[in-house]
Coordinates of C-alpha atoms in Angstrom, one line a residue:
X269 CA 12.4 -19.5 26.9
X270 CA 10.9 -17.1 24.1
X271 CA 11.2 -13.5 25.2
X272 CA 7.4 -12.0 26.0
X273 CA 6.6 -9.6 23.1
X274 CA 5.6 -6.1 23.7
X275 CA 2.5 -4.7 23.7
X276 CA 3.0 -2.7 20.8
X277 CA 3.9 -5.4 18.5
X278 CA 0.9 -7.1 18.6
X279 CA -2.8 -6.1 18.1
X280 CA -4.8 -4.4 21.2
X281 CA -7.9 -6.0 20.0
X282 CA -7.2 -9.9 18.7
X283 CA -3.3 -10.0 19.4
X284 CA -2.3 -10.8 16.1
X285 CA 1.3 -9.7 15.2
X286 CA 2.9 -6.5 13.7
X287 CA -0.3 -4.2 13.9
X288 CA 0.4 -1.9 11.2
X289 CA -2.4 1.0 12.5
X290 CA -3.1 3.0 15.4
X291 CA -6.1 4.2 17.3
X292 CA -5.2 7.2 18.5
X293 CA -7.6 8.5 20.8
X294 CA -7.6 5.0 22.4
X295 CA -4.0 4.8 22.6
X296 CA -3.7 1.2 21.1
X297 CA -2.1 -0.4 17.8
X298 CA -4.3 -2.7 15.9
X299 CA -3.8 -5.0 12.6
X300 CA -5.4 -4.6 9.4
X301 CA -8.5 -6.3 10.1
X302 CA -9.3 -4.8 13.3
X303 CA -8.7 -1.4 11.8
X304 CA -11.6 -2.3 8.8
X305 CA -14.0 -2.4 11.8
X306 CA -12.5 0.6 13.6
X307 CA -12.8 2.7 10.2
X308 CA -16.6 2.0 10.2
X309 CA -17.3 3.2 13.7
X310 CA -16.3 6.6 13.0
X311 CA -13.9 9.1 14.2
X312 CA -15.8 10.1 17.4
X313 CA -15.3 6.6 18.6
X314 CA -11.8 5.6 17.1
X315 CA -9.5 8.0 15.3
X316 CA -7.1 5.9 12.9
X317 CA -3.6 6.3 11.5
X318 CA -1.3 3.8 9.6
X319 CA 2.0 3.8 11.2
X320 CA 4.0 4.2 8.1
X321 CA 2.1 5.7 5.3
X322 CA 0.5 8.4 7.5
X323 CA 2.1 11.9 8.1
X324 CA 2.6 11.9 12.1
X325 CA 3.6 14.4 14.3
X326 CA 6.5 12.8 16.2
X327 CA 5.3 13.7 19.8
X328 CA 1.9 12.4 18.6
X329 CA 3.2 9.1 17.6
X330 CA 5.4 9.1 20.6
X331 CA 2.2 9.9 23.1
X332 CA 0.5 6.6 21.3
X333 CA 3.5 4.1 21.9
X334 CA 3.8 5.6 25.3
X335 CA 0.2 5.0 26.3
X336 CA -0.1 1.5 24.4
X337 CA 3.3 0.4 26.1
X338 CA 2.2 1.4 29.4
X339 CA -1.0 -0.8 29.4
X340 CA -3.7 1.7 28.0
X341 CA -5.4 -1.7 26.4
X342 CA -6.2 -2.6 30.0
X343 CA -8.6 0.7 30.2
X344 CA -10.4 -0.5 27.4
X345 CA -10.7 -4.2 28.4
X346 CA -10.8 -4.0 32.4
X347 CA -13.2 -6.8 33.2
X348 CA -11.8 -9.1 30.8
X349 CA -8.8 -9.3 33.0
X350 CA -11.1 -10.6 35.8
X351 CA -10.6 -14.5 36.2
X352 CA -14.5 -14.8 36.5
X353 CA -14.7 -13.2 32.9
X354 CA -12.9 -16.1 31.4
X355 CA -15.2 -18.4 33.7
X356 CA -18.3 -16.9 32.1
X357 CA -17.0 -17.4 28.6
X358 CA -16.4 -13.8 28.0
X359 CA -13.0 -13.5 26.1
X360 CA -11.5 -11.1 23.7
X361 CA -10.7 -11.7 20.1
X362 CA -8.3 -13.8 18.4
X363 CA -6.1 -13.7 15.2
X364 CA -8.0 -16.9 13.8
X365 CA -11.5 -15.3 14.5
X366 CA -13.5 -14.0 11.3
X367 CA -13.9 -10.1 11.0
X368 CA -17.7 -10.8 10.8
X369 CA -19.1 -11.4 13.0
X370 CA -16.6 -12.1 15.5
X371 CA -13.8 -9.5 15.5
X372 CA -16.6 -6.7 14.7
X373 CA -19.0 -7.5 17.8
X374 CA -15.9 -7.8 20.2
X375 CA -14.5 -4.3 18.8
X376 CA -18.0 -2.7 19.0
X377 CA -18.7 -3.9 22.5
X378 CA -14.8 -2.8 23.5
X379 CA -14.9 1.1 22.2
X380 CA -18.5 1.8 21.3
X381 CA -20.4 0.2 24.0
X382 CA -17.5 0.6 26.7
X383 CA -18.7 -2.8 27.7
X384 CA -15.7 -3.9 29.7
X385 CA -14.3 -0.4 31.0
X386 CA -14.3 -0.1 34.8
X387 CA -17.3 1.4 36.0
X388 CA -17.5 4.0 38.8
X389 CA -19.9 3.5 41.4
X390 CA -23.5 5.2 41.0
X391 CA -24.3 8.4 42.2
X392 CA -27.1 10.5 42.0
X393 CA -25.3 13.6 40.2
X394 CA -23.4 12.6 37.5
X395 CA -22.2 16.1 37.0
X396 CA -20.6 16.1 40.5
X397 CA -18.7 12.9 39.3
X398 CA -17.7 14.5 36.1
X399 CA -16.4 17.3 37.8
X400 CA -14.4 15.2 40.7
X401 CA -12.8 13.2 37.6
X402 CA -12.1 16.7 35.7
X403 CA -10.2 17.8 38.7
X404 CA -8.1 14.8 39.4
X405 CA -7.2 15.2 35.5
X406 CA -6.4 18.8 35.8
X407 CA -3.6 17.8 38.8
X408 CA -2.6 14.5 37.0
X409 CA -1.2 16.4 33.8
X410 CA 1.6 18.0 35.6
X411 CA 3.4 14.4 35.7
X412 CA 4.2 12.0 33.1
X413 CA 1.7 9.5 33.6
X414 CA -0.4 9.4 30.4
X415 CA -2.2 6.2 31.3
X416 CA -4.0 7.8 34.4
X417 CA -4.9 10.5 32.4
X418 CA -6.5 8.5 29.7
X419 CA -8.1 6.7 32.3
X420 CA -9.5 9.8 33.6
X421 CA -10.8 10.7 30.2
X422 CA -12.1 7.5 29.7
X423 CA -14.4 7.8 32.6
X424 CA -15.9 11.2 31.8
X425 CA -13.2 13.9 32.8
X426 CA -13.4 17.0 30.4
X427 CA -10.5 17.9 28.7
X428 CA -11.5 21.6 28.7
X429 CA -12.4 21.7 32.2
X430 CA -12.1 25.1 33.8
X431 CA -10.7 24.7 37.3
X432 CA -13.2 27.7 39.5
X433 CA -10.3 28.0 41.8
X434 CA -7.3 27.6 40.0
X435 CA -8.5 29.7 37.2
X436 CA -7.1 27.6 34.3
X437 CA -7.6 24.4 32.3
X438 CA -5.6 21.0 32.4
X439 CA -3.8 22.2 29.2
X440 CA -2.6 25.4 30.7
X441 CA -1.0 23.0 33.8
X442 CA 0.4 20.6 31.4
X443 CA 2.2 23.4 29.2
X444 CA 3.3 25.4 32.6
X445 CA 4.9 22.1 33.1
X446 CA 6.5 21.3 29.7
X447 CA 4.5 18.0 29.7
X448 CA 4.2 18.0 25.7
X449 CA 3.0 14.3 25.6
X450 CA 0.1 15.3 28.1
X451 CA -0.9 18.4 25.7
X452 CA -1.1 15.8 22.9
X453 CA -3.4 13.6 25.0
X454 CA -5.3 16.6 26.1
X455 CA -5.8 17.8 22.1
X456 CA -6.9 14.3 20.9
X457 CA -9.7 14.7 23.4
X458 CA -10.6 18.4 22.6
X459 CA -8.4 20.5 24.7
X460 CA -8.1 24.1 23.1
X461 CA -4.6 25.7 22.9
X462 CA -6.2 29.1 22.4
X463 CA -8.0 29.1 25.6
X464 CA -7.4 31.9 28.1
X465 CA -6.9 31.5 31.9
X466 CA -8.4 33.8 34.1
X467 CA -4.9 35.9 33.8
X468 CA -5.8 36.4 29.9
X469 CA -3.0 33.8 29.1
X470 CA -3.2 30.9 26.7
X471 CA -1.4 27.8 27.2
X472 CA 1.2 28.8 24.2
X473 CA 1.8 31.7 26.5
X474 CA 3.0 29.7 29.3
X475 CA 5.0 27.2 27.4
X476 CA 6.9 29.9 25.9
X477 CA 7.3 31.5 29.5
X478 CA 8.7 28.2 30.4
X479 CA 11.4 27.7 27.8
X480 CA 9.4 25.0 25.9
X481 CA 10.0 25.8 23.1
X482 CA 9.0 22.7 21.0
X483 CA 5.7 22.5 23.0
X484 CA 4.7 26.0 22.3
X485 CA 5.2 25.5 18.4
X486 CA 3.3 22.2 18.5
X487 CA 0.6 24.0 20.4
X488 CA 0.6 26.3 17.7
X489 CA 0.3 23.7 15.0
X490 CA -2.5 22.1 17.2
X491 CA -4.6 25.3 17.1
X492 CA -4.4 25.2 13.7
X493 CA -4.7 21.6 12.8
X494 CA -7.9 21.7 11.1
X495 CA -6.9 24.3 8.3
X496 CA -3.4 23.0 8.0
X497 CA -4.6 19.3 7.3
X498 CA -7.2 20.7 4.6
X499 CA -4.4 22.6 2.8
X500 CA -2.2 19.6 3.0
X501 CA -4.8 17.4 1.6
X502 CA -4.6 19.8 -1.5
X503 CA -1.1 20.6 -1.9
X504 CA 1.0 18.6 0.1
X505 CA 2.2 21.6 2.4
X506 CA 1.6 23.1 5.4
X507 CA 1.9 27.1 6.5
X508 CA 5.3 28.0 8.1
X509 CA 3.6 29.0 11.6
X510 CA 7.2 30.0 13.3
X511 CA 7.1 32.9 10.6
X512 CA 3.9 33.8 10.9
X513 CA 2.3 32.3 7.9
X514 CA -0.8 30.3 9.4
X515 CA -2.9 29.5 6.1
X516 CA -2.0 28.1 2.8
X517 CA -4.8 28.7 -0.1
X518 CA -4.1 26.4 -2.9
X519 CA -5.5 27.5 -6.3
X520 CA -7.4 25.5 -9.0
X521 CA -5.7 24.8 -11.8
X522 CA -8.7 25.7 -14.1
X523 CA -9.6 28.6 -11.9
X524 CA -10.1 30.9 -14.9
X525 CA -13.4 29.0 -15.7
X526 CA -16.5 31.4 -15.3
X527 CA -18.5 31.1 -12.2
X528 CA -22.2 30.1 -12.4
X529 CA -24.6 32.3 -10.8
X530 CA -25.6 29.2 -8.5
X531 CA -21.8 28.9 -7.5
X532 CA -21.6 32.4 -6.3
X533 CA -25.1 32.3 -4.8
X534 CA -23.4 29.5 -2.6
X535 CA -20.3 31.0 -2.0
X536 CA -22.3 33.7 -0.7
X537 CA -24.3 31.6 1.7
X538 CA -20.9 29.9 2.8
X539 CA -19.6 33.7 3.7
X540 CA -23.0 34.4 5.7
X541 CA -23.3 31.2 7.9
X542 CA -22.7 32.1 11.6
X543 CA -19.4 31.0 12.9
X544 CA -20.7 28.4 14.9
X545 CA -22.4 26.9 11.6
X546 CA -19.2 27.7 9.5
X547 CA -16.9 25.6 12.4
X548 CA -19.7 22.6 12.2
X549 CA -19.3 22.3 8.5
X550 CA -15.3 22.9 8.6
X551 CA -15.3 20.1 11.2
X552 CA -17.5 17.7 8.9
X553 CA -15.1 18.6 5.7
X554 CA -11.8 17.7 8.1
X555 CA -13.7 14.2 8.7
X556 CA -14.3 13.6 5.4
X557 CA -10.9 14.5 4.4
X558 CA -9.8 11.7 6.7
X559 CA -11.9 9.2 5.5
X560 CA -10.8 9.7 1.8
X561 CA -7.2 10.0 3.1
X562 CA -7.4 6.9 5.2
X563 CA -9.2 5.0 2.1
X564 CA -6.4 5.9 0.0
X565 CA -3.8 4.7 2.4
X566 CA -5.8 1.5 2.6
X567 CA -5.9 0.6 -1.1
X568 CA -2.2 1.2 -1.3
X569 CA -1.7 -1.2 1.5
X570 CA -3.9 -4.1 1.0
X571 CA -3.5 -6.8 -1.6
X572 CA -5.9 -6.6 -4.5
X573 CA -8.0 -9.8 -3.4
X574 CA -8.6 -8.0 0.0
X575 CA -10.0 -5.0 -1.8
X576 CA -13.3 -6.8 -2.9
X577 CA -14.4 -7.8 0.8
X578 CA -16.7 -6.4 3.0
X579 CA -14.6 -4.9 5.4
X580 CA -12.9 -2.6 3.3
X581 CA -15.1 -0.1 1.9
X582 CA -16.2 3.0 4.3
X583 CA -18.6 4.9 1.9
X584 CA -19.6 7.7 3.8
X585 CA -18.7 9.2 7.1
X586 CA -20.3 6.8 10.1
X587 CA -23.5 8.2 11.9
X588 CA -22.3 10.3 15.2
X589 CA -25.4 10.0 17.4
X590 CA -24.2 13.2 19.3
X591 CA -24.9 15.5 16.1
X592 CA -28.6 15.8 14.9
X593 CA -30.1 13.6 11.9
X594 CA -29.8 16.7 9.6
X595 CA -25.8 17.1 10.2
X596 CA -25.2 13.3 10.2
X597 CA -27.2 13.3 6.3
X598 CA -25.2 16.5 5.3
X599 CA -22.0 14.8 6.6
X600 CA -22.5 11.8 4.8
X601 CA -23.4 13.1 1.2
X602 CA -20.0 15.1 1.3
X603 CA -19.0 11.5 0.0
X604 CA -21.1 12.3 -3.3
X605 CA -18.7 15.1 -4.4
X606 CA -15.8 14.0 -7.1
X607 CA -12.6 15.0 -6.3
X608 CA -12.7 18.3 -8.2
X609 CA -16.0 19.6 -6.6
X610 CA -14.4 18.7 -3.3
X611 CA -10.9 20.3 -3.6
X612 CA -13.2 23.3 -4.6
X613 CA -15.0 23.2 -1.3
X614 CA -12.1 22.6 0.6
X615 CA -10.5 25.8 -1.1
X616 CA -13.6 27.8 0.0
X617 CA -13.6 26.8 3.5
X618 CA -9.7 27.7 3.6
X619 CA -10.5 31.2 2.2
X620 CA -13.3 32.2 4.5
X621 CA -11.5 30.3 7.7
X622 CA -8.5 33.0 7.1
X623 CA -10.9 35.7 6.2
X624 CA -13.0 35.1 9.6
X625 CA -9.8 34.8 11.7
X626 CA -8.3 38.1 10.1
X627 CA -11.8 40.1 10.6
X628 CA -11.9 41.0 6.9
X629 CA -15.1 42.1 5.2
X630 CA -16.7 40.1 2.8
X631 CA -15.2 40.7 -0.5
X632 CA -17.5 42.3 -3.3
X633 CA -14.5 41.8 -5.9
X634 CA -14.7 38.8 -8.3
X635 CA -14.3 35.6 -6.6
X636 CA -11.0 33.6 -7.3
X637 CA -12.7 30.4 -5.9
X638 CA -15.6 28.7 -7.1
X639 CA -17.6 26.7 -4.4
X640 CA -18.4 23.7 -6.5
X641 CA -21.2 21.2 -4.5
X642 CA -24.2 19.3 -4.9
X643 CA -26.7 19.7 -2.4
X644 CA -26.3 19.2 1.4
X645 CA -29.7 20.0 2.5
X646 CA -31.9 19.9 5.6
X647 CA -34.5 18.5 3.8
X648 CA -35.5 15.2 2.7
X649 CA -34.6 15.8 -1.0
X650 CA -32.6 13.7 -3.2
X651 CA -30.1 14.6 -6.1
X652 CA -29.9 13.8 -9.5
X653 CA -26.4 13.3 -9.5
X654 CA -25.6 9.9 -11.2
X655 CA -26.0 7.2 -8.8
X656 CA -22.7 6.2 -8.0
X657 CA -23.3 5.8 -4.0
X658 CA -24.8 3.0 -1.7
X659 CA -27.6 3.7 0.2
X660 CA -27.0 6.1 3.3
X661 CA -26.9 5.0 6.9
X662 CA -30.1 4.6 9.1
X663 CA -29.9 8.2 9.7
X664 CA -30.6 9.3 6.0
X665 CA -34.0 9.8 4.0
X666 CA -32.7 8.1 0.8
X667 CA -34.5 4.9 0.6
X668 CA -32.9 3.4 -2.7
X669 CA -30.0 4.0 -4.9
X670 CA -32.2 5.0 -8.1
X671 CA -32.2 8.8 -7.3
X672 CA -31.7 10.9 -10.5
X673 CA -35.4 10.7 -11.7
X674 CA -36.6 12.3 -8.3
X675 CA -35.1 15.8 -8.3
X676 CA -35.2 18.3 -10.7
X677 CA -33.3 21.8 -11.4
X678 CA -36.2 23.6 -9.6
X679 CA -36.0 21.4 -6.5
X680 CA -32.1 22.4 -6.2
X681 CA -32.9 25.9 -6.8
X682 CA -35.2 26.0 -4.1
X683 CA -33.1 24.2 -1.8
X684 CA -30.2 26.9 -2.5
X685 CA -32.5 29.5 -1.6
X686 CA -33.7 28.4 1.6
X687 CA -32.8 29.5 4.9
X688 CA -29.6 28.0 6.3
X689 CA -30.2 29.5 9.8
X690 CA -31.2 26.3 11.4
X691 CA -29.1 23.7 9.4
X692 CA -25.8 22.9 7.5
X693 CA -24.7 24.9 4.3
X694 CA -27.1 24.2 1.4
X695 CA -24.3 23.5 -1.5
X696 CA -24.5 23.3 -5.1
X697 CA -24.9 21.1 -8.0
X698 CA -21.9 19.9 -10.5
X699 CA -20.0 22.8 -12.1
X700 CA -20.1 22.3 -15.9
X701 CA -16.6 20.7 -16.3
X702 CA -17.6 19.4 -20.1
X703 CA -15.6 22.5 -21.4
X704 CA -12.5 21.8 -19.5
X705 CA -12.5 18.2 -20.8
X706 CA -13.3 18.6 -24.5
X707 CA -10.0 19.9 -25.2
X708 CA -8.3 16.7 -24.0
X709 CA -10.4 14.5 -25.9
X710 CA -8.6 13.6 -28.9
X711 CA -5.3 12.9 -27.0
X712 CA -7.2 10.6 -24.9
X713 CA -8.7 9.0 -27.6
X714 CA -5.3 8.5 -29.2
X715 CA -3.9 6.8 -26.2
X716 CA -6.9 4.6 -26.2
X717 CA -6.6 3.2 -29.5
X718 CA -2.9 2.3 -28.9
X719 CA -3.9 0.5 -25.6
X720 CA -7.3 -1.3 -26.5
X721 CA -7.1 -5.1 -26.8
X722 CA -7.9 -6.5 -30.3
X723 CA -11.0 -8.1 -29.1
X724 CA -12.3 -4.7 -28.4
X725 CA -11.8 -3.7 -31.8
X726 CA -13.7 -6.4 -33.1
X727 CA -16.6 -6.5 -30.9
X728 CA -19.4 -3.5 -30.5
X729 CA -18.5 -1.1 -28.3
X730 CA -19.7 -1.4 -24.5
X731 CA -22.2 1.1 -23.6
X732 CA -20.8 1.7 -20.4
X733 CA -17.3 2.6 -21.9
X734 CA -16.8 6.2 -21.4
X735 CA -14.1 6.8 -23.6
X736 CA -14.8 9.3 -26.2
X737 CA -14.8 8.3 -29.8
X738 CA -14.6 10.1 -33.2
X739 CA -18.3 11.7 -32.7
X740 CA -17.9 15.2 -32.3
X741 CA -18.0 16.1 -28.5
X742 CA -20.8 18.7 -29.1
X743 CA -22.7 16.5 -31.4
X744 CA -26.5 16.6 -29.5
X745 CA -28.3 14.5 -32.0
X746 CA -30.2 11.9 -30.0
X747 CA -29.7 8.1 -30.2
X748 CA -25.5 8.4 -31.1
X749 CA -23.4 6.4 -28.7
X750 CA -21.3 9.6 -28.4
X751 CA -23.9 11.3 -26.9
X752 CA -23.3 9.9 -23.4
X753 CA -19.3 10.9 -23.9
X754 CA -20.3 14.6 -23.3
X755 CA -23.2 14.2 -21.6
X756 CA -21.6 12.2 -18.2
X757 CA -20.0 15.9 -18.0
X758 CA -23.0 18.1 -18.3
X759 CA -23.8 20.2 -15.3
X760 CA -27.2 18.7 -14.2
X761 CA -24.7 15.6 -13.1
X762 CA -27.4 13.3 -14.9
X763 CA -26.2 10.3 -16.7
X764 CA -28.7 9.2 -19.4
X765 CA -29.7 5.6 -20.2
X766 CA -27.5 4.6 -22.8
X767 CA -28.6 1.5 -24.1
X768 CA -30.4 1.1 -27.6
X769 CA -34.0 2.7 -27.0
X770 CA -35.6 -0.9 -28.3
X771 CA -33.4 -3.0 -26.1
X772 CA -35.1 -4.8 -23.8
X773 CA -33.7 -4.6 -19.7
X774 CA -31.7 -8.2 -19.2
X775 CA -31.7 -9.7 -16.0
X776 CA -29.1 -11.8 -16.9
X777 CA -25.8 -11.4 -14.7
X778 CA -22.1 -12.8 -15.6
X779 CA -21.0 -15.3 -13.1
X780 CA -19.5 -14.3 -9.9
X781 CA -16.2 -16.1 -10.8
X782 CA -15.8 -14.0 -14.0
X783 CA -16.6 -10.6 -12.1
X784 CA -14.1 -11.5 -9.4
X785 CA -11.4 -12.4 -12.1
X786 CA -11.9 -9.2 -13.6
X787 CA -11.8 -7.0 -10.5
X788 CA -8.8 -8.6 -9.3
X789 CA -7.4 -7.6 -12.4
X790 CA -8.9 -3.8 -11.8
X791 CA -7.5 -3.7 -8.4
X792 CA -3.9 -5.0 -9.2
X793 CA -3.7 -2.3 -11.8
X794 CA -5.1 0.3 -9.2
X795 CA -2.3 -0.9 -6.8
X796 CA 0.4 0.0 -9.3
X797 CA -1.1 3.3 -9.7
X798 CA -1.3 3.6 -6.2
X799 CA 2.4 2.8 -6.0
X800 CA 3.2 5.2 -8.6
X801 CA 1.8 8.1 -6.7
X802 CA 3.4 7.0 -3.6
X803 CA 6.9 7.4 -5.0
X804 CA 6.1 10.4 -7.0
X805 CA 6.5 8.6 -10.1
X806 CA 4.1 10.8 -12.3
X807 CA 5.5 9.6 -15.6
X808 CA 3.7 6.3 -14.6
X809 CA 0.0 7.8 -14.4
X810 CA -0.9 7.5 -17.8
X811 CA 0.2 3.9 -18.6
X812 CA -1.6 2.9 -15.2
X813 CA -4.8 4.6 -16.2
X814 CA -4.5 3.0 -19.7
X815 CA -4.2 -0.7 -18.3
X816 CA -7.1 0.2 -15.7
X817 CA -9.3 1.4 -18.4
X818 CA -8.6 -1.7 -20.4
X819 CA -9.3 -3.8 -17.3
X820 CA -12.6 -1.6 -16.5
X821 CA -13.8 -1.9 -20.3
X822 CA -13.5 -5.6 -20.1
X823 CA -15.5 -5.8 -16.9
X824 CA -18.2 -3.6 -18.2
X825 CA -18.3 -6.0 -21.3
X826 CA -19.2 -8.8 -19.0
X827 CA -22.7 -7.2 -18.6
X828 CA -25.4 -7.1 -20.7
X829 CA -25.9 -3.5 -22.4
X830 CA -29.2 -2.9 -20.5
X831 CA -29.2 -4.7 -16.9
X832 CA -32.5 -4.9 -15.2
X833 CA -31.3 -4.2 -12.2
X834 CA -31.0 -0.3 -11.1
X835 CA -28.1 -1.1 -8.9
X836 CA -25.9 -2.8 -11.6
X837 CA -26.3 0.3 -14.0
X838 CA -25.3 2.7 -11.0
X839 CA -22.5 0.5 -10.1
X840 CA -21.5 0.2 -13.8
X841 CA -21.9 4.2 -14.4
X842 CA -19.4 4.6 -11.5
X843 CA -16.8 2.2 -12.7
X844 CA -16.7 3.8 -16.4
X845 CA -17.3 7.3 -15.5
X846 CA -14.2 7.1 -12.9
X847 CA -12.0 5.2 -15.3
X848 CA -12.8 8.2 -17.9
X849 CA -12.2 10.9 -15.1
X850 CA -8.9 9.1 -14.1
X851 CA -7.5 9.1 -17.5
X852 CA -8.8 13.1 -17.8
X853 CA -6.6 13.3 -14.5
X854 CA -3.6 11.5 -15.3
X855 CA -3.4 13.6 -18.3
X856 CA -2.6 16.3 -17.0
X857 CA 0.8 15.2 -15.7
X858 CA 1.9 15.7 -19.6
X859 CA 4.7 18.3 -20.3
X860 CA 3.9 21.3 -22.3
X861 CA -0.2 21.4 -21.5
X862 CA -1.5 24.9 -22.1
X863 CA -2.9 26.9 -19.4
X864 CA -1.9 27.3 -15.5
X865 CA 1.3 25.3 -14.1
X866 CA -0.1 22.0 -12.9
X867 CA -0.1 21.3 -9.1
X868 CA 0.8 18.0 -9.0
X869 CA -0.1 17.3 -5.6
X870 CA -4.0 18.3 -6.3
X871 CA -3.9 15.9 -9.6
X872 CA -2.4 13.4 -7.2
X873 CA -5.0 13.7 -4.9
X874 CA -7.7 13.4 -7.5
X875 CA -6.0 10.7 -9.3
X876 CA -6.1 8.9 -5.6
X877 CA -10.0 9.5 -5.4
X878 CA -10.7 8.3 -9.0
X879 CA -9.0 4.9 -8.2
X880 CA -10.9 4.8 -5.0
X881 CA -14.4 5.2 -6.9
X882 CA -13.2 2.6 -9.2
X883 CA -12.5 -0.1 -6.7
X884 CA -15.3 0.6 -4.8
X885 CA -17.6 0.3 -8.0
X886 CA -15.8 -3.0 -8.7
X887 CA -16.6 -4.5 -5.2
X888 CA -20.3 -3.4 -5.6
X889 CA -20.8 -5.0 -8.7
X890 CA -18.9 -8.3 -6.9
X891 CA -21.3 -7.9 -4.0
X892 CA -24.3 -7.5 -6.4
X893 CA -23.4 -10.7 -8.7
X894 CA -22.7 -12.7 -5.7
X895 CA -26.1 -11.8 -4.0
X896 CA -28.1 -12.4 -7.4
X897 CA -26.3 -15.6 -8.5
X898 CA -26.7 -17.4 -5.0
X899 CA -30.5 -16.5 -5.1

């Protein structure tokens, strides 16, 4: 008789073997396919981490393992365990089901609608019920029974509940009892380690007082989790909290560039935000970091055929219905930042978080970090940033992907000057990065000449190839092919139409099979690059980026010089500009480059982001051509 599989050896949602992801707040392990659906739900529904390729605090992973092995999944599938459910035809997904719609519909019902959880008897006063549940949670966390506490939290118990008679919170109780896994669970559900009880003591104080030193150290880490995660994202290091170092502020390699007046004004507005609005912005950026890191892990762990399916891309943060539509729009537009811009926003948030915690006054001296952002505003305006993103979710006001003709610098300046008191911080357009790239164009050109295929040398250059040619990068003469090479990086973010002025738009698209074949080649090369990044083989970056560029150029050459479809033009722009940007980033790993020392972790993060943008654009082109060719 075969040994029964432990719950951790099968996917919680479809019972497939060897799940490689965890849903931290649900206490379950899930397979790749089910994880693709979890990612599209948003972190407020499911917080996913890869079991091997994501760094884990040991006790956090232990908490999830303990929950899953003790039947946490039965909380979310309570009514499905009733024999009557089987009779009525209600069942959970199985490994053979299609992701869409079968697995996706089941997972949304299970976690988003909570369709199968145990329902409490209806009462007139919901607040009394929540209070009763919270009191039960308060007394349960002193024990090791995690599953009971997760059940209470799933029913509405509050992790930060302040017990009126006891004068403390559940986290105080768990810390006093040395229950480190209960503390992990409470923190996942929002418990604050800095909360004081009626005696003015924090959970950290009680853990230290009880000799629970590992718990005390972990609670301090949880307290600084947001800023620690942002710093680790950029430089791969965390502060040394044991020795009183609570912040790391990474430096941009090219921070010597002059700040524009717009960037300075935006930084000032960030600093002038109320603590509440600043915390909201920081949490939104944290969620965007999580989305980008999860996407990078996803790309590194999937095979290249899977990369072009509908299940793989989460192009921006999903809508959180608890947030205003203004905040949701701002959160989604964070996905528009390229790696350099986003890194700079993260650095500015880290700098200001440290200043606020230490109570330092605003600095009037020279800023050492740029705030380089595009518009996240509370207005229904659209940007002139190049059209490299799909439509936003239903919350957003952008109605099509051809955005660049509808905004102007005047509009952006107006939104910059608008009052921020009632919405997220308004942030800036592109920094002018052209100057930083001009110096590297000659070397990149030499690399590309060495790697181009013969057929590319014998055929006219594609208008979507962003590789610099021999044209002087500062040449502003109209109608020259070299013009696009430098214009891509101009400060206003717009990408000019590079087709010859007399070329008529062409509706003809290549066959879906050809596009898929080229896409698979691109994504296979991307996987090599991501493996090199994972294994810290930085000397492989440049040859990998060359192969990616060749594959991108071949794919772009399949399409007409001037496609009729705006979405095709948009995706081609993203594809080719990202390939060019990837080479510029990889080039920074060369030894002996002038300027400040290279922060290899920051370069790697930007390389991963560029690779993701290329894979995303290729996937969009597959989707578009499939749709058009089937019509």
